[in-house]
C-alpha positions as a Markdown table, in Angstrom:
| # | Residue | x | y | z |
|---|---|---|---|---|
| 1 | Met | 53.7 | 3.7 | 95.6 |
| 2 | Leu | 55.4 | 1.4 | 93.2 |
| 3 | Thr | 57.8 | 3.1 | 90.4 |
| 4 | Asp | 57.1 | 2.1 | 86.9 |
| 5 | Gln | 60.6 | 0.8 | 87.0 |
| 6 | Gln | 59.6 | -1.5 | 89.9 |
| 7 | Arg | 56.5 | -2.6 | 88.4 |
| 8 | Arg | 58.3 | -3.4 | 85.1 |
| 9 | Phe | 60.7 | -5.7 | 87.1 |
| 10 | Leu | 58.1 | -7.6 | 89.2 |
| 11 | Asp | 56.0 | -8.0 | 85.9 |
| 12 | Ala | 59.3 | -9.6 | 84.3 |
| 13 | Gln | 60.1 | -12.0 | 86.9 |
| 14 | Arg | 58.3 | -15.1 | 87.9 |
| 15 | Val | 59.1 | -16.1 | 91.7 |
| 16 | Ala | 59.0 | -14.1 | 94.8 |
| 17 | Cys | 60.1 | -15.3 | 98.2 |
| 18 | Leu | 57.4 | -14.7 | 100.8 |
| 19 | Ala | 58.3 | -14.0 | 104.4 |
| 20 | Thr | 55.6 | -14.5 | 107.1 |
| 21 | Ala | 55.9 | -14.7 | 110.8 |
| 22 | Asp | 54.0 | -16.1 | 113.8 |
| 23 | Ala | 52.8 | -14.5 | 116.8 |
| 24 | Arg | 56.0 | -14.9 | 118.6 |
| 25 | Gly | 58.0 | -13.5 | 115.5 |
| 26 | Arg | 59.4 | -16.9 | 114.4 |
| 27 | Pro | 60.0 | -16.5 | 110.4 |
| 28 | His | 58.9 | -18.6 | 107.8 |
| 29 | Val | 59.8 | -18.1 | 104.1 |
| 30 | Val | 58.7 | -20.1 | 101.0 |
| 31 | Pro | 58.6 | -19.4 | 97.2 |
| 32 | Ile | 55.8 | -18.3 | 95.4 |
| 33 | Cys | 54.0 | -17.3 | 92.1 |
| 34 | Tyr | 52.2 | -14.1 | 92.0 |
| 35 | Ala | 50.4 | -11.5 | 90.3 |
| 36 | Leu | 50.4 | -7.7 | 90.6 |
| 37 | Thr | 47.3 | -5.5 | 90.2 |
| 38 | Gly | 47.6 | -1.8 | 91.3 |
| 39 | Asn | 49.6 | -1.8 | 94.8 |
| 40 | Thr | 48.3 | -5.2 | 95.7 |
| 41 | Val | 50.1 | -8.6 | 95.1 |
| 42 | Tyr | 48.4 | -11.7 | 94.8 |
| 43 | Phe | 49.6 | -15.4 | 95.2 |
| 44 | Thr | 47.2 | -18.5 | 95.5 |
| 45 | Ile | 47.3 | -21.5 | 97.0 |
| 46 | Asp | 47.6 | -24.4 | 94.3 |
| 47 | Glu | 47.3 | -28.0 | 94.1 |
| 48 | Lys | 51.1 | -29.0 | 94.3 |
| 49 | Pro | 51.6 | -31.2 | 97.0 |
| 50 | Lys | 51.6 | -29.8 | 100.7 |
| 51 | Arg | 52.9 | -31.3 | 103.9 |
| 52 | Arg | 49.8 | -30.0 | 105.6 |
| 53 | Pro | 46.3 | -29.6 | 104.5 |
| 54 | Val | 45.5 | -26.0 | 103.3 |
| 55 | Gly | 43.8 | -24.6 | 106.1 |
| 56 | Gln | 47.2 | -25.9 | 108.1 |
| 57 | Leu | 49.8 | -24.4 | 106.0 |
| 58 | Arg | 52.2 | -22.2 | 107.9 |
| 59 | Arg | 52.1 | -19.4 | 105.5 |
| 60 | Leu | 48.2 | -19.2 | 106.1 |
| 61 | Ala | 48.7 | -19.8 | 110.0 |
| 62 | Asn | 51.2 | -17.1 | 110.3 |
| 63 | Leu | 49.0 | -14.7 | 108.4 |
| 64 | Arg | 46.1 | -15.3 | 110.9 |
| 65 | Glu | 48.2 | -14.4 | 113.9 |
| 66 | Asn | 50.2 | -11.8 | 111.9 |
| 67 | Pro | 48.6 | -10.1 | 109.3 |
| 68 | Phe | 52.0 | -8.6 | 107.9 |
| 69 | Ala | 54.1 | -9.9 | 104.9 |
| 70 | Ala | 57.2 | -9.1 | 102.9 |
| 71 | Leu | 58.0 | -10.3 | 99.5 |
| 72 | Val | 61.3 | -10.1 | 97.7 |
| 73 | Val | 61.8 | -10.6 | 94.1 |
| 74 | Asp | 65.3 | -10.7 | 92.9 |
| 75 | Arg | 67.4 | -11.4 | 89.7 |
| 76 | Tyr | 70.7 | -13.2 | 89.9 |
| 77 | Glu | 73.3 | -12.8 | 87.3 |
| 78 | Glu | 76.8 | -14.1 | 87.3 |
| 79 | Asp | 77.6 | -10.4 | 86.0 |
| 80 | Trp | 76.9 | -8.8 | 89.2 |
| 81 | Ser | 76.3 | -5.4 | 87.5 |
| 82 | Arg | 73.1 | -7.2 | 86.4 |
| 83 | Leu | 71.8 | -7.8 | 90.0 |
| 84 | Gly | 68.5 | -6.3 | 91.1 |
| 85 | Trp | 65.7 | -6.8 | 93.8 |
| 86 | Val | 62.3 | -5.3 | 94.7 |
| 87 | Met | 61.0 | -5.8 | 98.2 |
| 88 | Val | 57.4 | -5.1 | 99.0 |
| 89 | Gln | 55.7 | -5.2 | 102.5 |
| 90 | Gly | 52.0 | -4.8 | 103.5 |
| 91 | Arg | 49.0 | -6.1 | 105.4 |
| 92 | Thr | 47.6 | -9.2 | 104.0 |
| 93 | Glu | 43.8 | -10.3 | 103.5 |
| 94 | Val | 42.9 | -14.2 | 102.8 |
| 95 | Leu | 40.3 | -14.1 | 100.1 |
| 96 | Glu | 38.3 | -17.2 | 100.4 |
| 97 | Ser | 35.6 | -16.2 | 97.6 |
| 98 | Gly | 34.1 | -13.2 | 96.1 |
| 99 | Pro | 34.8 | -10.8 | 92.9 |
| 100 | Glu | 38.5 | -9.8 | 94.2 |
| 101 | His | 39.3 | -13.4 | 94.7 |
| 102 | Asp | 38.1 | -14.6 | 91.3 |
| 103 | Leu | 39.8 | -11.8 | 89.6 |
| 104 | Ala | 43.2 | -12.8 | 91.2 |
| 105 | Gln | 42.8 | -16.3 | 90.4 |
| 106 | Ala | 42.1 | -15.3 | 86.7 |
| 107 | Asp | 45.2 | -12.8 | 86.6 |
| 108 | Leu | 47.4 | -15.7 | 88.0 |
| 109 | Arg | 46.2 | -18.3 | 85.7 |
| 110 | Ala | 46.9 | -15.8 | 82.6 |
| 111 | Arg | 50.6 | -15.5 | 84.3 |
| 112 | Tyr | 51.2 | -19.2 | 85.0 |
| 113 | Pro | 49.6 | -21.5 | 82.5 |
| 114 | Gln | 50.5 | -24.4 | 84.7 |
| 115 | Leu | 47.6 | -23.1 | 87.0 |
| 116 | Ala | 45.2 | -23.6 | 84.0 |
| 117 | Ala | 44.9 | -27.6 | 84.9 |
| 118 | Met | 44.5 | -26.9 | 88.5 |
| 119 | Arg | 41.4 | -26.6 | 90.3 |
| 120 | Ile | 42.0 | -23.5 | 92.4 |
| 121 | Glu | 38.7 | -21.9 | 92.3 |
| 122 | Gly | 37.8 | -22.9 | 95.8 |
| 123 | Leu | 41.4 | -22.1 | 97.4 |
| 124 | Pro | 42.5 | -19.2 | 99.1 |
| 125 | Val | 44.0 | -16.3 | 97.5 |
| 126 | Val | 46.2 | -13.9 | 99.7 |
| 127 | Ala | 46.3 | -9.8 | 98.7 |
| 128 | Val | 49.2 | -8.2 | 99.9 |
| 129 | Arg | 48.4 | -4.8 | 100.3 |
| 130 | Val | 51.5 | -3.1 | 99.8 |
| 131 | Asp | 52.3 | -0.2 | 102.0 |
| 132 | His | 56.3 | -0.2 | 101.4 |
| 133 | Val | 58.6 | -0.6 | 98.6 |
| 134 | Ala | 62.2 | -0.8 | 98.6 |
| 135 | Ser | 64.4 | -1.8 | 95.7 |
| 136 | Trp | 68.3 | -2.1 | 94.7 |
| 137 | Gly | 70.3 | -2.6 | 91.8 |
| 138 | Arg | 69.6 | -2.7 | 88.1 |
| 139 | Leu | 65.8 | -3.3 | 87.4 |
| 140 | Glu | 65.8 | -2.3 | 83.8 |
| 141 | Gly | 65.9 | -5.5 | 81.6 |
| 142 | Asp | 68.7 | -6.1 | 78.6 |
């Protein structure tokens, strides 16, 4: 599904924009930290301050109503010959616990040292099962 070039690009970048929509189609976009394993992108709910309790976060509420999501990872440069982005889309699954949840948390902690100090073990992980990929621009590095 993902090409090697797209995988390298996703591995090299640090932030994605997650797009969800509620049952009425009202969109919601937030930046997230993520980890790619196989054809699944994972992100966790972390301990950064939130306006709502975890169970009421708009991204999770939307995924309960409409389990499809898209993520865009991009690289912006003032030199527009270096612009590039990868978009993945897929059905999501909210993992509350279990082996996949724990492995995803470990992958996310390895990728983002900031998560090491957070108690995320009991927090949900979202798995985006990639079923469509699109990309544009220069995906290779320097």
